[in-house]
Tab-separated table of C-alpha atoms in Angstrom:
chain	number	residue	atom	x	y	z
A	1	MET	CA	-5.082	63.487	-19.237
A	2	ILE	CA	-7.835	62.166	-16.967
A	3	ALA	CA	-8.369	59.177	-19.240
A	4	THR	CA	-4.624	58.471	-19.248
A	5	LEU	CA	-4.483	58.711	-15.458
A	6	LYS	CA	-7.404	56.298	-15.156
A	7	SER	CA	-5.632	53.839	-17.457
A	8	VAL	CA	-2.456	54.013	-15.387
A	9	LEU	CA	-4.375	53.486	-12.161
A	10	SER	CA	-6.320	50.552	-13.660
A	11	ALA	CA	-3.117	48.934	-14.883
A	12	SER	CA	-1.432	49.404	-11.515
A	13	LEU	CA	-4.374	47.745	-9.779
A	14	LEU	CA	-4.304	44.801	-12.185
A	15	VAL	CA	-0.630	44.018	-11.526
A	16	PRO	CA	-1.082	42.819	-7.918
A	17	LEU	CA	-4.223	40.929	-8.954
A	18	ALA	CA	-2.267	39.115	-11.683
A	19	VAL	CA	0.549	38.346	-9.239
A	20	THR	CA	-1.970	37.044	-6.685
A	21	ALA	CA	-3.630	34.831	-9.291
A	22	ALA	CA	-0.285	33.439	-10.445
A	23	THR	CA	0.779	32.804	-6.846
A	24	ALA	CA	-2.525	31.081	-6.105
A	25	GLN	CA	-2.021	28.730	-9.056
A	26	GLN	CA	1.528	27.947	-7.966
A	27	ASN	CA	0.308	27.160	-4.455
A	28	ALA	CA	-2.584	25.061	-5.778
A	29	ILE	CA	-0.280	22.031	-6.103
A	30	SER	CA	0.977	20.660	-2.801
A	31	ASP	CA	4.765	20.263	-2.599
A	32	ASN	CA	4.939	21.827	-6.093
A	33	VAL	CA	4.572	18.409	-7.729
A	34	VAL	CA	1.794	15.928	-8.501
A	35	ARG	CA	3.307	12.598	-7.487
A	36	ILE	CA	1.752	9.257	-8.416
A	37	GLY	CA	2.942	6.068	-6.744
A	38	VAL	CA	2.325	2.765	-8.515
A	39	LEU	CA	2.075	0.120	-5.795
A	40	THR	CA	2.112	-3.208	-7.585
A	41	ASP	CA	3.488	-6.737	-7.766
A	42	MET	CA	6.876	-6.382	-9.450
A	43	SER	CA	8.249	-9.845	-8.789
A	44	GLY	CA	5.533	-12.283	-7.726
A	45	VAL	CA	2.615	-14.275	-9.061
A	46	TYR	CA	0.823	-11.191	-10.451
A	47	SER	CA	3.828	-9.412	-11.920
A	48	ASP	CA	2.867	-10.297	-15.510
A	49	LEU	CA	-0.639	-8.915	-14.949
A	50	ALA	CA	0.525	-5.694	-13.299
A	51	GLY	CA	4.185	-5.042	-12.489
A	52	LYS	CA	6.293	-3.271	-15.084
A	53	GLY	CA	3.284	-3.038	-17.394
A	54	ALA	CA	1.271	-1.114	-14.793
A	55	VAL	CA	4.151	1.299	-14.200
A	56	GLU	CA	4.606	1.939	-17.910
A	57	ALA	CA	0.871	2.530	-18.405
A	58	VAL	CA	0.850	5.207	-15.690
A	59	LYS	CA	4.006	6.769	-17.111
A	60	MET	CA	2.417	6.869	-20.571
A	61	ALA	CA	-0.579	8.743	-19.161
A	62	ALA	CA	1.662	11.283	-17.412
A	63	GLU	CA	3.680	11.802	-20.592
A	64	ASP	CA	0.590	12.088	-22.801
A	65	PHE	CA	-0.844	14.667	-20.402
A	66	GLY	CA	2.240	16.735	-21.116
A	67	GLY	CA	4.420	15.929	-18.116
A	68	THR	CA	3.198	18.946	-16.167
A	69	ILE	CA	-0.057	20.111	-14.627
A	70	LEU	CA	-0.961	23.649	-13.556
A	71	GLY	CA	2.659	24.534	-14.203
A	72	LYS	CA	4.049	21.801	-11.957
A	73	PRO	CA	5.740	18.486	-12.864
A	74	ILE	CA	4.037	15.093	-12.754
A	75	ASP	CA	6.263	12.526	-11.061
A	76	VAL	CA	5.694	8.745	-11.225
A	77	ILE	CA	7.354	6.395	-8.734
A	78	PHE	CA	6.725	2.722	-7.978
A	79	ALA	CA	7.253	0.031	-5.370
A	80	ASP	CA	6.778	-3.727	-5.000
A	81	HIS	CA	4.224	-4.686	-2.338
A	82	GLN	CA	5.316	-8.345	-2.639
A	83	ASN	CA	1.667	-9.385	-2.208
A	84	LYS	CA	1.964	-8.659	1.523
A	85	PRO	CA	-0.564	-6.283	3.139
A	86	ASP	CA	1.902	-5.155	5.816
A	87	ILE	CA	4.507	-4.178	3.219
A	88	GLY	CA	1.860	-2.525	1.053
A	89	SER	CA	0.398	-0.462	3.894
A	90	ALA	CA	3.852	0.472	5.250
A	91	THR	CA	4.894	1.688	1.804
A	92	ALA	CA	1.659	3.637	1.392
A	93	ARG	CA	2.026	5.236	4.815
A	94	GLN	CA	5.568	6.360	4.045
A	95	TRP	CA	4.473	7.707	0.666
A	96	PHE	CA	1.618	9.655	2.230
A	97	ASP	CA	3.512	10.869	5.318
A	98	THR	CA	6.855	11.895	3.860
A	99	GLY	CA	6.921	10.955	0.168
A	100	GLY	CA	4.515	13.574	-1.101
A	101	VAL	CA	2.428	11.015	-2.998
A	102	ASP	CA	-0.982	12.330	-4.050
A	103	LEU	CA	-2.333	9.187	-5.705
A	104	ILE	CA	-1.543	5.482	-5.329
A	105	ALA	CA	-2.383	3.464	-8.446
A	106	ASP	CA	-2.831	-0.180	-9.485
A	107	LEU	CA	-2.883	-2.116	-6.142
A	108	SER	CA	-2.788	-5.544	-7.751
A	109	ASN	CA	-3.685	-7.643	-4.703
A	110	SER	CA	-6.990	-7.515	-2.848
A	111	ALA	CA	-5.530	-7.844	0.642
A	112	VAL	CA	-3.047	-5.061	-0.107
A	113	ALA	CA	-5.747	-2.907	-1.703
A	114	LEU	CA	-8.063	-3.248	1.296
A	115	SER	CA	-5.332	-2.277	3.776
A	116	VAL	CA	-4.229	0.704	1.676
A	117	ALA	CA	-7.858	1.804	1.180
A	118	THR	CA	-8.293	1.985	4.960
A	119	LEU	CA	-5.150	4.085	5.235
A	120	ALA	CA	-6.186	6.362	2.354
A	121	LYS	CA	-9.503	7.028	4.074
A	122	ASP	CA	-7.732	8.108	7.270
A	123	GLN	CA	-5.083	10.150	5.461
A	124	LYS	CA	-7.503	11.679	2.942
A	125	ARG	CA	-5.333	10.678	-0.020
A	126	HIS	CA	-6.371	9.175	-3.320
A	127	ILE	CA	-6.090	5.571	-4.453
A	128	ILE	CA	-7.332	4.003	-7.688
A	129	VAL	CA	-7.676	0.211	-7.646
A	130	ASN	CA	-7.270	-1.582	-10.971
A	131	GLY	CA	-5.625	-4.890	-10.125
A	132	SER	CA	-7.948	-6.197	-7.394
A	133	SER	CA	-11.488	-7.534	-7.302
A	134	ASN	CA	-12.580	-7.449	-3.653
A	135	MET	CA	-15.915	-5.689	-3.176
A	136	GLY	CA	-14.828	-4.142	0.113
A	137	ILE	CA	-13.161	-1.269	-1.764
A	138	THR	CA	-16.575	0.243	-2.510
A	139	ASN	CA	-18.368	-1.206	0.496
A	140	GLN	CA	-16.807	-1.658	3.948
A	141	VAL	CA	-13.680	0.486	3.362
A	142	CYS	CA	-15.156	2.945	0.871
A	143	SER	CA	-14.267	6.629	1.091
A	144	PRO	CA	-14.358	9.758	-1.078
A	145	TYR	CA	-10.715	9.040	-1.915
A	146	ALA	CA	-10.936	5.437	-3.167
A	147	VAL	CA	-11.956	4.507	-6.720
A	148	HIS	CA	-12.459	0.949	-7.966
A	149	TYR	CA	-12.022	1.329	-11.699
A	150	ALA	CA	-11.564	-1.690	-14.000
A	151	TYR	CA	-13.575	-4.616	-12.595
A	152	ASP	CA	-14.624	-6.323	-9.377
A	153	ALA	CA	-15.911	-9.667	-8.134
A	154	TYR	CA	-19.541	-8.718	-8.783
A	155	SER	CA	-18.895	-7.978	-12.457
A	156	LEU	CA	-16.931	-11.215	-12.901
A	157	ALA	CA	-19.583	-13.313	-11.171
A	158	HIS	CA	-22.447	-11.788	-13.107
A	159	GLY	CA	-20.499	-12.206	-16.329
A	160	THR	CA	-18.814	-15.596	-16.449
A	161	GLY	CA	-20.699	-17.216	-13.553
A	162	LYS	CA	-24.176	-16.371	-14.780
A	163	ALA	CA	-23.377	-17.265	-18.393
A	164	VAL	CA	-22.070	-20.708	-17.424
A	165	VAL	CA	-25.140	-21.511	-15.305
A	166	GLU	CA	-27.438	-20.411	-18.133
A	167	GLN	CA	-25.620	-22.868	-20.410
A	168	GLY	CA	-26.402	-25.759	-18.056
A	169	GLY	CA	-23.469	-25.607	-15.659
A	170	ASP	CA	-25.648	-25.795	-12.559
A	171	SER	CA	-23.339	-27.619	-10.114
A	172	TRP	CA	-20.051	-26.053	-9.017
A	173	PHE	CA	-16.861	-26.858	-7.150
A	174	PHE	CA	-14.251	-24.146	-6.655
A	175	LEU	CA	-10.462	-24.160	-6.714
A	176	THR	CA	-9.895	-20.996	-4.688
A	177	VAL	CA	-6.755	-19.090	-3.764
A	178	ASP	CA	-6.918	-18.703	0.008
A	179	PHE	CA	-6.947	-14.957	0.602
A	180	ALA	CA	-9.304	-11.991	0.217
A	181	PHE	CA	-9.429	-11.986	-3.588
A	182	GLY	CA	-10.219	-15.668	-4.090
A	183	ILE	CA	-12.612	-15.992	-1.169
A	184	GLY	CA	-14.531	-12.881	-2.229
A	185	LEU	CA	-14.762	-14.103	-5.820
A	186	GLU	CA	-15.941	-17.551	-4.718
A	187	GLN	CA	-18.643	-15.965	-2.555
A	188	GLN	CA	-19.883	-13.701	-5.348
A	189	VAL	CA	-20.076	-16.523	-7.905
A	190	SER	CA	-21.731	-18.833	-5.366
A	191	GLU	CA	-24.483	-16.259	-4.840
A	192	VAL	CA	-25.047	-16.017	-8.595
A	193	VAL	CA	-25.091	-19.808	-9.017
A	194	ARG	CA	-27.663	-20.279	-6.254
A	195	ALA	CA	-29.795	-17.342	-7.428
A	196	SER	CA	-29.853	-18.919	-10.889
A	197	GLY	CA	-31.088	-22.268	-9.550
A	198	GLY	CA	-27.740	-24.041	-9.353
A	199	ARG	CA	-25.886	-25.487	-6.375
A	200	VAL	CA	-22.400	-25.249	-4.925
A	201	ILE	CA	-20.951	-28.606	-3.879
A	202	GLY	CA	-17.773	-27.357	-2.233
A	203	ALA	CA	-14.367	-25.758	-2.583
A	204	ALA	CA	-10.684	-26.544	-2.160
A	205	ARG	CA	-8.605	-23.562	-1.056
A	206	HIS	CA	-4.952	-23.446	-2.002
A	207	PRO	CA	-2.101	-21.145	-0.932
A	208	LEU	CA	-1.101	-18.161	-3.038
A	209	ASN	CA	1.580	-18.962	-5.623
A	210	THR	CA	1.416	-22.724	-5.210
A	211	THR	CA	2.841	-25.019	-7.866
A	212	ASP	CA	1.374	-28.382	-6.789
A	213	PHE	CA	-2.360	-28.523	-7.521
A	214	SER	CA	-2.673	-32.310	-7.519
A	215	SER	CA	-4.596	-32.715	-4.233
A	216	PHE	CA	-6.875	-29.782	-5.006
A	217	VAL	CA	-7.675	-31.003	-8.514
A	218	LEU	CA	-8.405	-34.511	-7.177
A	219	GLN	CA	-10.937	-33.010	-4.737
A	220	ALA	CA	-12.595	-31.173	-7.602
A	221	GLN	CA	-12.668	-34.348	-9.682
A	222	ALA	CA	-14.186	-36.362	-6.829
A	223	SER	CA	-16.947	-33.773	-6.372
A	224	LYS	CA	-18.506	-34.741	-9.745
A	225	ALA	CA	-19.545	-31.094	-10.159
A	226	LYS	CA	-20.295	-30.108	-13.733
A	227	ILE	CA	-18.224	-26.937	-13.377
A	228	VAL	CA	-14.890	-26.412	-11.668
A	229	GLY	CA	-14.583	-22.703	-11.000
A	230	ILE	CA	-11.034	-21.357	-10.959
A	231	ALA	CA	-11.228	-18.617	-8.312
A	232	SER	CA	-7.663	-17.446	-8.770
A	233	THR	CA	-5.699	-15.587	-11.393
A	234	GLY	CA	-2.257	-15.124	-12.896
A	235	GLY	CA	0.210	-17.911	-12.243
A	236	ASP	CA	-2.194	-19.691	-9.891
A	237	ALA	CA	-4.929	-19.880	-12.533
A	238	ILE	CA	-2.447	-21.012	-15.179
A	239	ASN	CA	-1.125	-23.791	-12.941
A	240	ALA	CA	-4.641	-24.867	-11.930
A	241	ILE	CA	-5.813	-25.101	-15.545
A	242	LYS	CA	-2.695	-27.012	-16.578
A	243	ALA	CA	-3.114	-29.441	-13.664
A	244	ALA	CA	-6.774	-29.987	-14.519
A	245	ALA	CA	-5.795	-30.840	-18.083
A	246	GLU	CA	-3.057	-33.229	-16.905
A	247	PHE	CA	-5.500	-35.095	-14.631
A	248	GLY	CA	-8.045	-35.343	-17.439
A	249	ILE	CA	-10.664	-33.432	-15.497
A	250	THR	CA	-12.030	-31.801	-18.636
A	251	LYS	CA	-13.206	-35.149	-20.003
A	252	ASP	CA	-16.200	-35.167	-17.657
A	253	GLN	CA	-16.195	-31.665	-16.161
A	254	SER	CA	-15.815	-28.130	-17.514
A	255	LEU	CA	-13.604	-25.325	-16.273
A	256	ALA	CA	-14.810	-21.783	-15.647
A	257	ALA	CA	-11.964	-19.286	-15.388
A	258	LEU	CA	-13.403	-16.544	-13.194
A	259	LEU	CA	-10.563	-14.068	-13.680
A	260	LEU	CA	-8.529	-14.936	-16.725
A	261	TRP	CA	-6.366	-12.349	-18.469
A	262	ILE	CA	-5.065	-12.164	-21.996
A	263	ASN	CA	-1.603	-12.734	-20.479
A	264	ASP	CA	-2.864	-16.036	-19.038
A	265	VAL	CA	-4.263	-17.108	-22.412
A	266	HIS	CA	-0.925	-16.247	-23.993
A	267	ALA	CA	0.931	-18.333	-21.395
A	268	LEU	CA	-1.450	-21.293	-21.656
A	269	GLY	CA	-1.629	-21.307	-25.465
A	270	LEU	CA	-4.824	-21.724	-27.436
A	271	ASP	CA	-4.587	-25.516	-27.480
A	272	THR	CA	-5.131	-25.524	-23.703
A	273	ALA	CA	-7.217	-22.361	-23.233
A	274	GLN	CA	-9.587	-22.664	-26.221
A	275	GLY	CA	-13.270	-22.472	-25.376
A	276	LEU	CA	-12.840	-20.931	-21.936
A	277	LEU	CA	-15.300	-18.176	-21.076
A	278	LEU	CA	-13.998	-15.086	-19.340
A	279	THR	CA	-15.274	-11.664	-18.369
A	280	ASN	CA	-13.007	-8.685	-19.059
A	281	ALA	CA	-13.583	-4.951	-19.086
A	282	TRP	CA	-11.416	-4.406	-22.130
A	283	TYR	CA	-9.563	-6.155	-24.968
A	284	TRP	CA	-6.809	-4.684	-27.086
A	285	ASP	CA	-8.396	-5.681	-30.428
A	286	MET	CA	-11.871	-4.201	-29.927
A	287	ASN	CA	-11.576	-1.204	-32.275
A	288	GLU	CA	-9.150	1.314	-33.759
A	289	GLU	CA	-8.828	3.252	-30.492
A	290	THR	CA	-7.915	0.182	-28.468
A	291	ARG	CA	-5.491	-1.036	-31.128
A	292	SER	CA	-3.776	2.357	-31.303
A	293	PHE	CA	-3.110	2.383	-27.555
A	294	ALA	CA	-2.101	-1.276	-27.578
A	295	LYS	CA	0.494	-0.747	-30.307
A	296	ARG	CA	2.157	2.109	-28.412
A	297	TYR	CA	2.096	0.061	-25.226
A	298	PHE	CA	3.476	-3.040	-26.945
A	299	ASP	CA	6.394	-1.038	-28.331
A	300	ARG	CA	7.359	-0.124	-24.739
A	301	VAL	CA	6.569	-3.326	-22.860
A	302	GLY	CA	6.715	-6.177	-25.397
A	303	ASN	CA	3.266	-7.536	-24.464
A	304	MET	CA	-0.256	-6.534	-25.290
A	305	PRO	CA	-1.910	-4.637	-22.414
A	306	ASN	CA	-4.572	-6.327	-20.340
A	307	MET	CA	-7.676	-4.646	-18.914
A	308	SER	CA	-5.954	-3.592	-15.696
A	309	GLN	CA	-2.978	-2.016	-17.459
A	310	ALA	CA	-5.272	-0.190	-19.891
A	311	ALA	CA	-7.299	0.999	-16.899
A	312	ASP	CA	-4.117	2.191	-15.154
A	313	TYR	CA	-3.593	4.566	-18.072
A	314	SER	CA	-7.232	5.626	-18.316
A	315	SER	CA	-7.710	6.203	-14.582
A	316	THR	CA	-4.450	8.125	-14.235
A	317	MET	CA	-5.506	10.382	-17.090
A	318	HIS	CA	-8.909	10.887	-15.450
A	319	TYR	CA	-7.259	11.849	-12.149
A	320	LEU	CA	-4.982	14.360	-13.876
A	321	LYS	CA	-7.914	15.874	-15.767
A	322	ALA	CA	-9.755	16.225	-12.461
A	323	VAL	CA	-6.785	18.010	-10.862
A	324	GLN	CA	-6.634	20.368	-13.813
A	325	ALA	CA	-10.380	21.025	-13.728
A	326	ALA	CA	-10.308	21.605	-9.964
A	327	GLY	CA	-7.297	23.922	-10.280
A	328	THR	CA	-5.701	22.145	-7.329
A	329	ASP	CA	-4.652	18.725	-6.079
A	330	GLU	CA	-6.574	19.223	-2.827
A	331	PRO	CA	-8.158	15.770	-2.302
A	332	ASP	CA	-11.789	16.766	-1.694
A	333	ALA	CA	-11.868	19.114	-4.674
A	334	VAL	CA	-10.337	16.458	-6.912
A	335	SER	CA	-12.750	13.777	-5.631
A	336	ALA	CA	-15.692	15.976	-6.549
A	337	LYS	CA	-14.352	16.531	-10.073
A	338	MET	CA	-13.576	12.843	-10.583
A	339	ARG	CA	-17.192	11.968	-9.799
A	340	GLU	CA	-18.561	14.852	-11.828
A	341	MET	CA	-16.621	14.257	-15.049
A	342	PRO	CA	-17.629	11.396	-17.417
A	343	ILE	CA	-15.017	9.002	-18.809
A	344	ASN	CA	-14.886	8.721	-22.591
A	345	ASP	CA	-11.686	7.238	-23.943
A	346	PHE	CA	-10.340	4.032	-25.458
A	347	PHE	CA	-11.074	2.159	-22.206
A	348	ALA	CA	-14.681	3.140	-21.548
A	349	LYS	CA	-17.520	5.109	-23.073
A	350	ASN	CA	-19.855	7.072	-20.811
A	351	GLY	CA	-18.061	5.745	-17.745
A	352	LYS	CA	-19.026	7.314	-14.427
A	353	ILE	CA	-17.567	7.188	-10.922
A	354	ARG	CA	-20.415	6.774	-8.435
A	355	VAL	CA	-20.567	8.182	-4.922
A	356	ASP	CA	-19.280	4.852	-3.536
A	357	GLY	CA	-16.178	5.063	-5.750
A	358	ARG	CA	-17.242	2.377	-8.240
A	359	MET	CA	-16.492	3.334	-11.853
A	360	VAL	CA	-19.398	1.884	-13.828
A	361	HIS	CA	-18.980	0.940	-17.476
A	362	ASP	CA	-19.857	-1.873	-19.850
A	363	MET	CA	-18.244	-5.261	-19.263
A	364	TYR	CA	-17.759	-8.002	-21.867
A	365	LEU	CA	-18.058	-11.774	-21.928
A	366	TRP	CA	-15.466	-13.394	-24.183
A	367	ARG	CA	-14.689	-16.880	-25.419
A	368	VAL	CA	-11.108	-17.967	-26.092
A	369	LYS	CA	-10.660	-18.742	-29.778
A	370	THR	CA	-9.567	-22.059	-31.188
A	371	PRO	CA	-6.130	-22.175	-32.835
A	372	SER	CA	-7.782	-22.187	-36.276
A	373	GLU	CA	-9.825	-19.058	-35.452
A	374	SER	CA	-6.767	-17.030	-34.465
A	375	LYS	CA	-5.370	-15.161	-37.478
A	376	TYR	CA	-2.485	-13.105	-36.046
A	377	PRO	CA	-0.395	-12.731	-32.850
A	378	TRP	CA	-2.454	-12.043	-29.693
A	379	ASP	CA	-5.709	-12.682	-31.624
A	380	TYR	CA	-7.215	-14.676	-28.757
A	381	LEU	CA	-10.730	-13.554	-27.821
A	382	LYS	CA	-14.141	-13.589	-29.472
A	383	LEU	CA	-16.940	-11.407	-28.100
A	384	VAL	CA	-19.916	-13.373	-26.770
A	385	ASN	CA	-21.954	-10.701	-25.020
A	386	THR	CA	-21.854	-7.094	-23.831
A	387	ILE	CA	-22.979	-6.573	-20.237
A	388	PRO	CA	-24.420	-3.042	-19.893
A	389	ALA	CA	-22.974	-0.845	-17.156
A	390	GLU	CA	-26.224	-0.796	-15.186
A	391	ARG	CA	-26.150	-4.610	-14.876
A	392	ALA	CA	-22.410	-5.162	-14.669
A	393	PHE	CA	-21.859	-3.788	-11.167
A	394	GLN	CA	-23.476	-3.977	-7.737
A	395	PRO	CA	-26.566	-1.730	-7.534
A	396	LEU	CA	-26.211	1.189	-5.174
A	397	ASP	CA	-29.197	0.027	-3.121
A	398	GLN	CA	-27.156	-3.077	-2.187
A	399	SER	CA	-24.114	-1.066	-1.194
A	400	LYS	CA	-22.698	-1.118	2.326
A	401	CYS	CA	-20.803	2.147	1.724
A	402	TYR	CA	-21.536	4.837	4.302
A	403	LEU	CA	-21.557	7.475	1.546
A	404	VAL	CA	-24.638	6.008	-0.124
A	405	ASN	CA	-27.912	7.607	0.914
A	406	LYS	CA	-30.584	4.913	0.712
A	407	SER	CA	-33.443	7.022	2.071
């Protein structure tokens, strides 16, 4: 009888504890939903590099996670920032203030990414940058809530820029898109060129999404520089490379594409793009894991994924795993888990998010194949060199991030 009474009392005490635990888990997710907003270029010069493909990559991650987390739904929304920082920051503010957005993903424009990073720091909300290169994300506007995941200007400069100088390309002229991305990339590559014993002759800066490169290409041609560095990407890089070919610039000078994507190679064709060196974090045809993801993605989007779109999936999955491990979507708890947990998936092996928000991983230098080397659709790149994680990104002792303790 006494034993039975003890059992009844024990069971009665466990009931409220179980209810409390269940209630705590339900309340662990703010607004009863984990909402991810993909803020990207849906209609402009970078829409092929991000856009619909970025949205689908994030949706794939949410679906593969199971569609729910800690018993609550995962919701993915998106908006077009139109490559305008004011529109991007206004959208982000509305999402944070009244839209219940926990994470903003992609951010495929450096000026937009910088403005949203400042807002995220103030609002204590998460952003993951995959479509921008500006170093300010992990330096001047760094915070515990901002992660720079796929690549940045440092990794591009120390990949393509350094390799070209080592091959004898020791004098440079830049064709630079005139906003934060292009200027930052030009500065990073210029530092690498000078540190390697080369010289920078000058630069011609063109507007975003321009179609007439004639005057800019003529300036590059007149410079007599051995290397013309294309400090732009997407449609701008495609148009610059086409214009350079039309003006015959490649007869006496060489082009260095500082941020070229597989989409750009596809648009240019191998006849025009062959031989170009480029630094990318990821390529769809690297191994069985990358090909498996790429096939699923291709079936949904109709194009092979680029490094940013693959990183959109990987980083979204990492965020969701961190929420699950933390048992809450509370930003500080999730930030701690994101930096604690390693990243091992089809995108990166032994990846790690540092205190400044930089995700460090191996980068790769590629050469665009000749038409005769390409054996099947989207077979465009040949590996030249692997850049180890510890050399691919800015050392912490050079960081300007307030979170880095240099003592």
